[in-house]
């Protein structure tokens, strides 16, 4: 056993979000990337988090490293990459909703090899993956293979597809990418927006129930202003959202994911056996609070545990 045994390992991309403000002021650049945000959120909630990313040595990569270290994210499993950092353009609508456009050609986050991923040990408490790195070649196959090995070794696996229509314009192909990894997964967190792109015209809960048949113990769907729902073999658990004055929604889904993982980790439920037959009410509420606090301020800036007020 290592000194980091029991931590949550998070595999995927780290990038810079450049926010389009719609005026003549300089653009705002903030650290981001869904898996990076999840690891940051976990660490701020005082849940041990190990980020597994390919971090560039360029100036933007230095910003990402320093930002994560200030929140006590363990970066010892990261790869020192020579490719440049990925950048995303974020456009906000009048309600603070975010739309993303990514520049991914030749960047560091998608060049994973089996040898690089072998550094993720089998004594982690859980492994989370998803988003761009989970369905962007050439590294997506290596990630899926290592996740499968970890699950076979008894590690709980969680997944957030974080679909991006700009990069996955073919909904049928995107559906094949996402659903192809579900047999490797114990818990899925997705969104109504994801499911609308993957299964247009179908009810989100119907798709979630279908996904249960592919392997997961539970599928959690975030529904924006309608809150969230956990669909399980034992039943459906729906929760209302936390009221919040939204500044923007950047990182909201990632904050929800980190809140969900933290609540499961603290309750001793972050395992395949632990997920079975549980009452999802408290963990959904905990995740909703973390997401609401993040929506109440600019950018992917998840709260620290002291801010939760409980």
JSON list of C-alpha atoms in Angstrom, two decimals, residues 48-238:
[
{"chain": "A", "resi": 48, "resn": "UNK", "atom": "CA", "xyz": [-7.60, 13.21, -1.23]},
{"chain": "A", "resi": 49, "resn": "UNK", "atom": "CA", "xyz": [-7.33, 13.75, -4.99]},
{"chain": "A", "resi": 50, "resn": "UNK", "atom": "CA", "xyz": [-4.65, 12.63, -7.43]},
{"chain": "A", "resi": 51, "resn": "UNK", "atom": "CA", "xyz": [-4.84, 14.27, -10.86]},
{"chain": "A", "resi": 52, "resn": "UNK", "atom": "CA", "xyz": [-3.58, 12.13, -13.74]},
{"chain": "A", "resi": 53, "resn": "UNK", "atom": "CA", "xyz": [-2.92, 14.55, -16.59]},
{"chain": "A", "resi": 54, "resn": "UNK", "atom": "CA", "xyz": [-0.41, 15.28, -19.32]},
{"chain": "A", "resi": 55, "resn": "UNK", "atom": "CA", "xyz": [0.72, 18.73, -18.21]},
{"chain": "A", "resi": 56, "resn": "UNK", "atom": "CA", "xyz": [2.70, 20.79, -20.68]},
{"chain": "A", "resi": 57, "resn": "UNK", "atom": "CA", "xyz": [5.93, 22.54, -19.75]},
{"chain": "A", "resi": 58, "resn": "UNK", "atom": "CA", "xyz": [4.77, 25.70, -21.53]},
{"chain": "A", "resi": 59, "resn": "UNK", "atom": "CA", "xyz": [3.78, 28.83, -19.56]},
{"chain": "A", "resi": 60, "resn": "UNK", "atom": "CA", "xyz": [0.11, 27.83, -19.52]},
{"chain": "A", "resi": 61, "resn": "UNK", "atom": "CA", "xyz": [1.05, 24.43, -18.14]},
{"chain": "A", "resi": 62, "resn": "UNK", "atom": "CA", "xyz": [2.95, 26.13, -15.33]},
{"chain": "A", "resi": 63, "resn": "UNK", "atom": "CA", "xyz": [-0.21, 28.09, -14.47]},
{"chain": "A", "resi": 64, "resn": "UNK", "atom": "CA", "xyz": [-2.22, 24.85, -14.33]},
{"chain": "A", "resi": 65, "resn": "UNK", "atom": "CA", "xyz": [0.34, 23.14, -12.10]},
{"chain": "A", "resi": 66, "resn": "UNK", "atom": "CA", "xyz": [0.61, 26.02, -9.66]},
{"chain": "A", "resi": 67, "resn": "UNK", "atom": "CA", "xyz": [-3.16, 26.50, -9.44]},
{"chain": "A", "resi": 68, "resn": "UNK", "atom": "CA", "xyz": [-3.69, 22.81, -8.63]},
{"chain": "A", "resi": 69, "resn": "UNK", "atom": "CA", "xyz": [-0.89, 22.72, -6.07]},
{"chain": "A", "resi": 70, "resn": "UNK", "atom": "CA", "xyz": [-2.35, 25.71, -4.23]},
{"chain": "A", "resi": 71, "resn": "UNK", "atom": "CA", "xyz": [-5.47, 23.59, -3.64]},
{"chain": "A", "resi": 72, "resn": "UNK", "atom": "CA", "xyz": [-3.41, 20.56, -2.50]},
{"chain": "A", "resi": 73, "resn": "UNK", "atom": "CA", "xyz": [-4.08, 18.40, -5.57]},
{"chain": "A", "resi": 74, "resn": "UNK", "atom": "CA", "xyz": [-1.53, 15.58, -5.77]},
{"chain": "A", "resi": 75, "resn": "UNK", "atom": "CA", "xyz": [0.21, 15.86, -9.17]},
{"chain": "A", "resi": 76, "resn": "UNK", "atom": "CA", "xyz": [2.69, 13.02, -8.69]},
{"chain": "A", "resi": 77, "resn": "UNK", "atom": "CA", "xyz": [0.94, 10.83, -11.30]},
{"chain": "A", "resi": 78, "resn": "UNK", "atom": "CA", "xyz": [1.06, 13.52, -14.00]},
{"chain": "A", "resi": 79, "resn": "UNK", "atom": "CA", "xyz": [3.12, 13.24, -17.17]},
{"chain": "A", "resi": 80, "resn": "UNK", "atom": "CA", "xyz": [5.57, 16.01, -18.09]},
{"chain": "A", "resi": 81, "resn": "UNK", "atom": "CA", "xyz": [4.35, 16.61, -21.64]},
{"chain": "A", "resi": 82, "resn": "UNK", "atom": "CA", "xyz": [6.21, 18.39, -24.43]},
{"chain": "A", "resi": 83, "resn": "UNK", "atom": "CA", "xyz": [3.13, 19.32, -26.44]},
{"chain": "A", "resi": 84, "resn": "UNK", "atom": "CA", "xyz": [1.36, 22.67, -25.85]},
{"chain": "A", "resi": 85, "resn": "UNK", "atom": "CA", "xyz": [-1.52, 23.22, -23.42]},
{"chain": "A", "resi": 86, "resn": "UNK", "atom": "CA", "xyz": [-5.07, 22.97, -24.74]},
{"chain": "A", "resi": 87, "resn": "UNK", "atom": "CA", "xyz": [-7.09, 26.21, -24.83]},
{"chain": "A", "resi": 88, "resn": "UNK", "atom": "CA", "xyz": [-10.88, 26.58, -24.87]},
{"chain": "A", "resi": 89, "resn": "UNK", "atom": "CA", "xyz": [-12.91, 29.63, -25.86]},
{"chain": "A", "resi": 90, "resn": "UNK", "atom": "CA", "xyz": [-15.89, 30.07, -23.54]},
{"chain": "A", "resi": 91, "resn": "UNK", "atom": "CA", "xyz": [-18.86, 32.13, -24.70]},
{"chain": "A", "resi": 92, "resn": "UNK", "atom": "CA", "xyz": [-21.49, 33.16, -22.14]},
{"chain": "A", "resi": 93, "resn": "UNK", "atom": "CA", "xyz": [-25.13, 33.87, -22.88]},
{"chain": "A", "resi": 94, "resn": "UNK", "atom": "CA", "xyz": [-27.20, 36.51, -21.08]},
{"chain": "A", "resi": 95, "resn": "UNK", "atom": "CA", "xyz": [-28.09, 34.03, -18.30]},
{"chain": "A", "resi": 96, "resn": "UNK", "atom": "CA", "xyz": [-24.47, 33.02, -17.71]},
{"chain": "A", "resi": 97, "resn": "UNK", "atom": "CA", "xyz": [-24.76, 29.73, -19.60]},
{"chain": "A", "resi": 98, "resn": "UNK", "atom": "CA", "xyz": [-21.48, 28.61, -21.14]},
{"chain": "A", "resi": 99, "resn": "UNK", "atom": "CA", "xyz": [-20.73, 27.28, -24.62]},
{"chain": "A", "resi": 100, "resn": "UNK", "atom": "CA", "xyz": [-17.25, 25.97, -25.45]},
{"chain": "A", "resi": 101, "resn": "UNK", "atom": "CA", "xyz": [-14.99, 25.81, -28.48]},
{"chain": "A", "resi": 102, "resn": "UNK", "atom": "CA", "xyz": [-11.72, 23.90, -28.18]},
{"chain": "A", "resi": 103, "resn": "UNK", "atom": "CA", "xyz": [-8.36, 24.03, -29.92]},
{"chain": "A", "resi": 104, "resn": "UNK", "atom": "CA", "xyz": [-7.11, 20.45, -29.50]},
{"chain": "A", "resi": 105, "resn": "UNK", "atom": "CA", "xyz": [-4.90, 19.76, -32.50]},
{"chain": "A", "resi": 106, "resn": "UNK", "atom": "CA", "xyz": [-1.47, 18.60, -31.34]},
{"chain": "A", "resi": 107, "resn": "UNK", "atom": "CA", "xyz": [-2.03, 19.53, -27.70]},
{"chain": "A", "resi": 108, "resn": "UNK", "atom": "CA", "xyz": [-0.81, 17.63, -24.65]},
{"chain": "A", "resi": 109, "resn": "UNK", "atom": "CA", "xyz": [-4.02, 16.16, -23.26]},
{"chain": "A", "resi": 110, "resn": "UNK", "atom": "CA", "xyz": [-4.77, 13.53, -25.88]},
{"chain": "A", "resi": 111, "resn": "UNK", "atom": "CA", "xyz": [-1.45, 11.70, -26.41]},
{"chain": "A", "resi": 112, "resn": "UNK", "atom": "CA", "xyz": [-1.79, 9.10, -23.65]},
{"chain": "A", "resi": 113, "resn": "UNK", "atom": "CA", "xyz": [0.11, 5.82, -23.91]},
{"chain": "A", "resi": 114, "resn": "UNK", "atom": "CA", "xyz": [-0.33, 2.59, -21.98]},
{"chain": "A", "resi": 115, "resn": "UNK", "atom": "CA", "xyz": [3.10, 3.09, -20.39]},
{"chain": "A", "resi": 116, "resn": "UNK", "atom": "CA", "xyz": [2.13, 6.53, -19.07]},
{"chain": "A", "resi": 117, "resn": "UNK", "atom": "CA", "xyz": [-1.15, 5.29, -17.60]},
{"chain": "A", "resi": 118, "resn": "UNK", "atom": "CA", "xyz": [0.49, 2.30, -15.93]},
{"chain": "A", "resi": 119, "resn": "UNK", "atom": "CA", "xyz": [1.61, 4.74, -13.22]},
{"chain": "A", "resi": 120, "resn": "UNK", "atom": "CA", "xyz": [-1.96, 4.81, -11.83]},
{"chain": "A", "resi": 121, "resn": "UNK", "atom": "CA", "xyz": [-1.80, 2.30, -8.94]},
{"chain": "A", "resi": 122, "resn": "UNK", "atom": "CA", "xyz": [-4.43, -0.28, -8.07]},
{"chain": "A", "resi": 123, "resn": "UNK", "atom": "CA", "xyz": [-4.65, 0.87, -4.44]},
{"chain": "A", "resi": 124, "resn": "UNK", "atom": "CA", "xyz": [-6.48, 4.12, -5.21]},
{"chain": "A", "resi": 125, "resn": "UNK", "atom": "CA", "xyz": [-9.92, 4.33, -3.64]},
{"chain": "A", "resi": 126, "resn": "UNK", "atom": "CA", "xyz": [-11.60, 5.12, -6.95]},
{"chain": "A", "resi": 127, "resn": "UNK", "atom": "CA", "xyz": [-10.78, 6.37, -10.43]},
{"chain": "A", "resi": 128, "resn": "UNK", "atom": "CA", "xyz": [-12.79, 9.02, -12.27]},
{"chain": "A", "resi": 129, "resn": "UNK", "atom": "CA", "xyz": [-12.44, 9.72, -15.99]},
{"chain": "A", "resi": 130, "resn": "UNK", "atom": "CA", "xyz": [-14.38, 11.33, -18.80]},
{"chain": "A", "resi": 131, "resn": "UNK", "atom": "CA", "xyz": [-14.73, 14.41, -20.97]},
{"chain": "A", "resi": 132, "resn": "UNK", "atom": "CA", "xyz": [-12.56, 15.17, -24.00]},
{"chain": "A", "resi": 133, "resn": "UNK", "atom": "CA", "xyz": [-9.69, 12.84, -23.13]},
{"chain": "A", "resi": 134, "resn": "UNK", "atom": "CA", "xyz": [-12.05, 9.85, -22.83]},
{"chain": "A", "resi": 135, "resn": "UNK", "atom": "CA", "xyz": [-13.27, 10.09, -26.42]},
{"chain": "A", "resi": 136, "resn": "UNK", "atom": "CA", "xyz": [-10.48, 11.90, -28.31]},
{"chain": "A", "resi": 137, "resn": "UNK", "atom": "CA", "xyz": [-7.90, 9.75, -30.14]},
{"chain": "A", "resi": 138, "resn": "UNK", "atom": "CA", "xyz": [-5.22, 8.64, -29.96]},
{"chain": "A", "resi": 139, "resn": "UNK", "atom": "CA", "xyz": [-5.20, 8.54, -26.13]},
{"chain": "A", "resi": 140, "resn": "UNK", "atom": "CA", "xyz": [-8.82, 7.52, -25.51]},
{"chain": "A", "resi": 141, "resn": "UNK", "atom": "CA", "xyz": [-8.13, 3.83, -26.16]},
{"chain": "A", "resi": 142, "resn": "UNK", "atom": "CA", "xyz": [-5.23, 3.80, -23.69]},
{"chain": "A", "resi": 143, "resn": "UNK", "atom": "CA", "xyz": [-7.40, 5.44, -21.02]},
{"chain": "A", "resi": 144, "resn": "UNK", "atom": "CA", "xyz": [-10.22, 2.92, -21.51]},
{"chain": "A", "resi": 145, "resn": "UNK", "atom": "CA", "xyz": [-7.76, 0.02, -21.33]},
{"chain": "A", "resi": 146, "resn": "UNK", "atom": "CA", "xyz": [-6.22, 1.23, -18.05]},
{"chain": "A", "resi": 147, "resn": "UNK", "atom": "CA", "xyz": [-9.62, 1.98, -16.52]},
{"chain": "A", "resi": 148, "resn": "UNK", "atom": "CA", "xyz": [-10.67, -1.56, -17.39]},
{"chain": "A", "resi": 149, "resn": "UNK", "atom": "CA", "xyz": [-7.57, -2.96, -15.69]},
{"chain": "A", "resi": 150, "resn": "UNK", "atom": "CA", "xyz": [-8.20, -0.90, -12.57]},
{"chain": "A", "resi": 151, "resn": "UNK", "atom": "CA", "xyz": [-11.83, -1.99, -12.38]},
{"chain": "A", "resi": 152, "resn": "UNK", "atom": "CA", "xyz": [-10.78, -5.63, -12.78]},
{"chain": "A", "resi": 153, "resn": "UNK", "atom": "CA", "xyz": [-8.47, -5.06, -9.79]},
{"chain": "A", "resi": 154, "resn": "UNK", "atom": "CA", "xyz": [-11.46, -3.93, -7.70]},
{"chain": "A", "resi": 155, "resn": "UNK", "atom": "CA", "xyz": [-11.16, -0.13, -8.06]},
{"chain": "A", "resi": 156, "resn": "UNK", "atom": "CA", "xyz": [-14.48, 1.73, -8.29]},
{"chain": "A", "resi": 157, "resn": "UNK", "atom": "CA", "xyz": [-14.81, 3.60, -11.60]},
{"chain": "A", "resi": 158, "resn": "UNK", "atom": "CA", "xyz": [-16.85, 6.76, -12.18]},
{"chain": "A", "resi": 159, "resn": "UNK", "atom": "CA", "xyz": [-17.44, 8.51, -15.50]},
{"chain": "A", "resi": 160, "resn": "UNK", "atom": "CA", "xyz": [-18.75, 11.80, -16.90]},
{"chain": "A", "resi": 161, "resn": "UNK", "atom": "CA", "xyz": [-18.91, 11.82, -20.71]},
{"chain": "A", "resi": 162, "resn": "UNK", "atom": "CA", "xyz": [-19.20, 15.62, -20.80]},
{"chain": "A", "resi": 163, "resn": "UNK", "atom": "CA", "xyz": [-20.31, 15.58, -24.42]},
{"chain": "A", "resi": 164, "resn": "UNK", "atom": "CA", "xyz": [-19.20, 18.48, -26.65]},
{"chain": "A", "resi": 165, "resn": "UNK", "atom": "CA", "xyz": [-21.28, 18.77, -29.84]},
{"chain": "A", "resi": 166, "resn": "UNK", "atom": "CA", "xyz": [-18.69, 21.16, -31.34]},
{"chain": "A", "resi": 167, "resn": "UNK", "atom": "CA", "xyz": [-16.16, 18.30, -31.26]},
{"chain": "A", "resi": 168, "resn": "UNK", "atom": "CA", "xyz": [-18.71, 15.46, -31.66]},
{"chain": "A", "resi": 169, "resn": "UNK", "atom": "CA", "xyz": [-21.12, 16.75, -34.31]},
{"chain": "A", "resi": 170, "resn": "UNK", "atom": "CA", "xyz": [-22.20, 13.23, -35.27]},
{"chain": "A", "resi": 171, "resn": "UNK", "atom": "CA", "xyz": [-24.53, 12.25, -32.44]},
{"chain": "A", "resi": 172, "resn": "UNK", "atom": "CA", "xyz": [-24.59, 8.56, -33.42]},
{"chain": "A", "resi": 173, "resn": "UNK", "atom": "CA", "xyz": [-20.80, 8.34, -33.40]},
{"chain": "A", "resi": 174, "resn": "UNK", "atom": "CA", "xyz": [-20.66, 10.17, -30.09]},
{"chain": "A", "resi": 175, "resn": "UNK", "atom": "CA", "xyz": [-23.21, 7.75, -28.66]},
{"chain": "A", "resi": 176, "resn": "UNK", "atom": "CA", "xyz": [-21.05, 4.81, -29.71]},
{"chain": "A", "resi": 177, "resn": "UNK", "atom": "CA", "xyz": [-17.99, 6.41, -28.07]},
{"chain": "A", "resi": 178, "resn": "UNK", "atom": "CA", "xyz": [-19.77, 7.06, -24.79]},
{"chain": "A", "resi": 179, "resn": "UNK", "atom": "CA", "xyz": [-21.75, 3.87, -24.49]},
{"chain": "A", "resi": 180, "resn": "UNK", "atom": "CA", "xyz": [-18.75, 1.77, -25.46]},
{"chain": "A", "resi": 181, "resn": "UNK", "atom": "CA", "xyz": [-17.08, 2.44, -22.10]},
{"chain": "A", "resi": 182, "resn": "UNK", "atom": "CA", "xyz": [-20.17, 1.99, -19.89]},
{"chain": "A", "resi": 183, "resn": "UNK", "atom": "CA", "xyz": [-19.41, -1.70, -19.21]},
{"chain": "A", "resi": 184, "resn": "UNK", "atom": "CA", "xyz": [-16.24, -0.47, -17.44]},
{"chain": "A", "resi": 185, "resn": "UNK", "atom": "CA", "xyz": [-18.12, 1.95, -15.18]},
{"chain": "A", "resi": 186, "resn": "UNK", "atom": "CA", "xyz": [-19.78, 1.74, -11.74]},
{"chain": "A", "resi": 187, "resn": "UNK", "atom": "CA", "xyz": [-21.27, 5.26, -11.63]},
{"chain": "A", "resi": 188, "resn": "UNK", "atom": "CA", "xyz": [-22.12, 7.66, -14.45]},
{"chain": "A", "resi": 189, "resn": "UNK", "atom": "CA", "xyz": [-22.80, 11.36, -14.03]},
{"chain": "A", "resi": 190, "resn": "UNK", "atom": "CA", "xyz": [-24.26, 12.96, -17.14]},
{"chain": "A", "resi": 191, "resn": "UNK", "atom": "CA", "xyz": [-26.56, 15.86, -18.05]},
{"chain": "A", "resi": 192, "resn": "UNK", "atom": "CA", "xyz": [-29.80, 16.38, -19.92]},
{"chain": "A", "resi": 193, "resn": "UNK", "atom": "CA", "xyz": [-27.79, 18.28, -22.54]},
{"chain": "A", "resi": 194, "resn": "UNK", "atom": "CA", "xyz": [-25.46, 15.30, -23.02]},
{"chain": "A", "resi": 195, "resn": "UNK", "atom": "CA", "xyz": [-28.36, 12.90, -23.42]},
{"chain": "A", "resi": 196, "resn": "UNK", "atom": "CA", "xyz": [-30.23, 15.20, -25.80]},
{"chain": "A", "resi": 197, "resn": "UNK", "atom": "CA", "xyz": [-27.25, 15.09, -28.17]},
{"chain": "A", "resi": 198, "resn": "UNK", "atom": "CA", "xyz": [-26.70, 11.34, -27.79]},
{"chain": "A", "resi": 199, "resn": "UNK", "atom": "CA", "xyz": [-30.39, 10.34, -27.87]},
{"chain": "A", "resi": 200, "resn": "UNK", "atom": "CA", "xyz": [-32.41, 13.19, -29.39]},
{"chain": "A", "resi": 201, "resn": "UNK", "atom": "CA", "xyz": [-36.10, 13.11, -28.64]},
{"chain": "A", "resi": 202, "resn": "UNK", "atom": "CA", "xyz": [-35.84, 10.58, -25.81]},
{"chain": "A", "resi": 203, "resn": "UNK", "atom": "CA", "xyz": [-36.52, 11.23, -22.13]},
{"chain": "A", "resi": 204, "resn": "UNK", "atom": "CA", "xyz": [-33.35, 11.49, -20.08]},
{"chain": "A", "resi": 205, "resn": "UNK", "atom": "CA", "xyz": [-34.56, 9.05, -17.43]},
{"chain": "A", "resi": 206, "resn": "UNK", "atom": "CA", "xyz": [-35.41, 6.44, -20.06]},
{"chain": "A", "resi": 207, "resn": "UNK", "atom": "CA", "xyz": [-31.88, 6.62, -21.44]},
{"chain": "A", "resi": 208, "resn": "UNK", "atom": "CA", "xyz": [-30.45, 6.44, -17.93]},
{"chain": "A", "resi": 209, "resn": "UNK", "atom": "CA", "xyz": [-32.40, 3.24, -17.25]},
{"chain": "A", "resi": 210, "resn": "UNK", "atom": "CA", "xyz": [-31.10, 1.80, -20.50]},
{"chain": "A", "resi": 211, "resn": "UNK", "atom": "CA", "xyz": [-27.55, 2.65, -19.47]},
{"chain": "A", "resi": 212, "resn": "UNK", "atom": "CA", "xyz": [-28.01, 0.72, -16.23]},
{"chain": "A", "resi": 213, "resn": "UNK", "atom": "CA", "xyz": [-28.30, -2.41, -18.33]},
{"chain": "A", "resi": 214, "resn": "UNK", "atom": "CA", "xyz": [-24.82, -1.79, -19.77]},
{"chain": "A", "resi": 215, "resn": "UNK", "atom": "CA", "xyz": [-23.05, -2.08, -16.42]},
{"chain": "A", "resi": 216, "resn": "UNK", "atom": "CA", "xyz": [-23.27, 0.91, -14.06]},
{"chain": "A", "resi": 217, "resn": "UNK", "atom": "CA", "xyz": [-24.83, 0.65, -10.58]},
{"chain": "A", "resi": 218, "resn": "UNK", "atom": "CA", "xyz": [-26.32, 4.13, -10.94]},
{"chain": "A", "resi": 219, "resn": "UNK", "atom": "CA", "xyz": [-26.73, 6.92, -13.49]},
{"chain": "A", "resi": 220, "resn": "UNK", "atom": "CA", "xyz": [-26.99, 10.46, -12.13]},
{"chain": "A", "resi": 221, "resn": "UNK", "atom": "CA", "xyz": [-28.43, 13.11, -14.46]},
{"chain": "A", "resi": 222, "resn": "UNK", "atom": "CA", "xyz": [-28.11, 16.84, -13.81]},
{"chain": "A", "resi": 223, "resn": "UNK", "atom": "CA", "xyz": [-31.09, 18.86, -15.06]},
{"chain": "A", "resi": 224, "resn": "UNK", "atom": "CA", "xyz": [-30.05, 22.49, -14.62]},
{"chain": "A", "resi": 225, "resn": "UNK", "atom": "CA", "xyz": [-32.84, 24.48, -13.01]},
{"chain": "A", "resi": 226, "resn": "UNK", "atom": "CA", "xyz": [-34.75, 21.22, -12.39]},
{"chain": "A", "resi": 227, "resn": "UNK", "atom": "CA", "xyz": [-32.06, 19.80, -10.09]},
{"chain": "A", "resi": 228, "resn": "UNK", "atom": "CA", "xyz": [-30.77, 16.25, -10.41]},
{"chain": "A", "resi": 229, "resn": "UNK", "atom": "CA", "xyz": [-31.91, 12.65, -10.45]},
{"chain": "A", "resi": 230, "resn": "UNK", "atom": "CA", "xyz": [-30.22, 9.34, -9.65]},
{"chain": "A", "resi": 231, "resn": "UNK", "atom": "CA", "xyz": [-31.56, 6.38, -11.59]},
{"chain": "A", "resi": 232, "resn": "UNK", "atom": "CA", "xyz": [-30.77, 3.01, -9.96]},
{"chain": "A", "resi": 233, "resn": "UNK", "atom": "CA", "xyz": [-32.05, -0.57, -10.14]},
{"chain": "A", "resi": 234, "resn": "UNK", "atom": "CA", "xyz": [-33.80, 0.04, -6.80]},
{"chain": "A", "resi": 235, "resn": "UNK", "atom": "CA", "xyz": [-35.60, 3.21, -7.86]},
{"chain": "A", "resi": 236, "resn": "UNK", "atom": "CA", "xyz": [-35.28, 6.86, -8.85]},
{"chain": "A", "resi": 237, "resn": "UNK", "atom": "CA", "xyz": [-34.19, 9.68, -6.51]},
{"chain": "A", "resi": 238, "resn": "UNK", "atom": "CA", "xyz": [-34.97, 13.24, -7.64]}
]
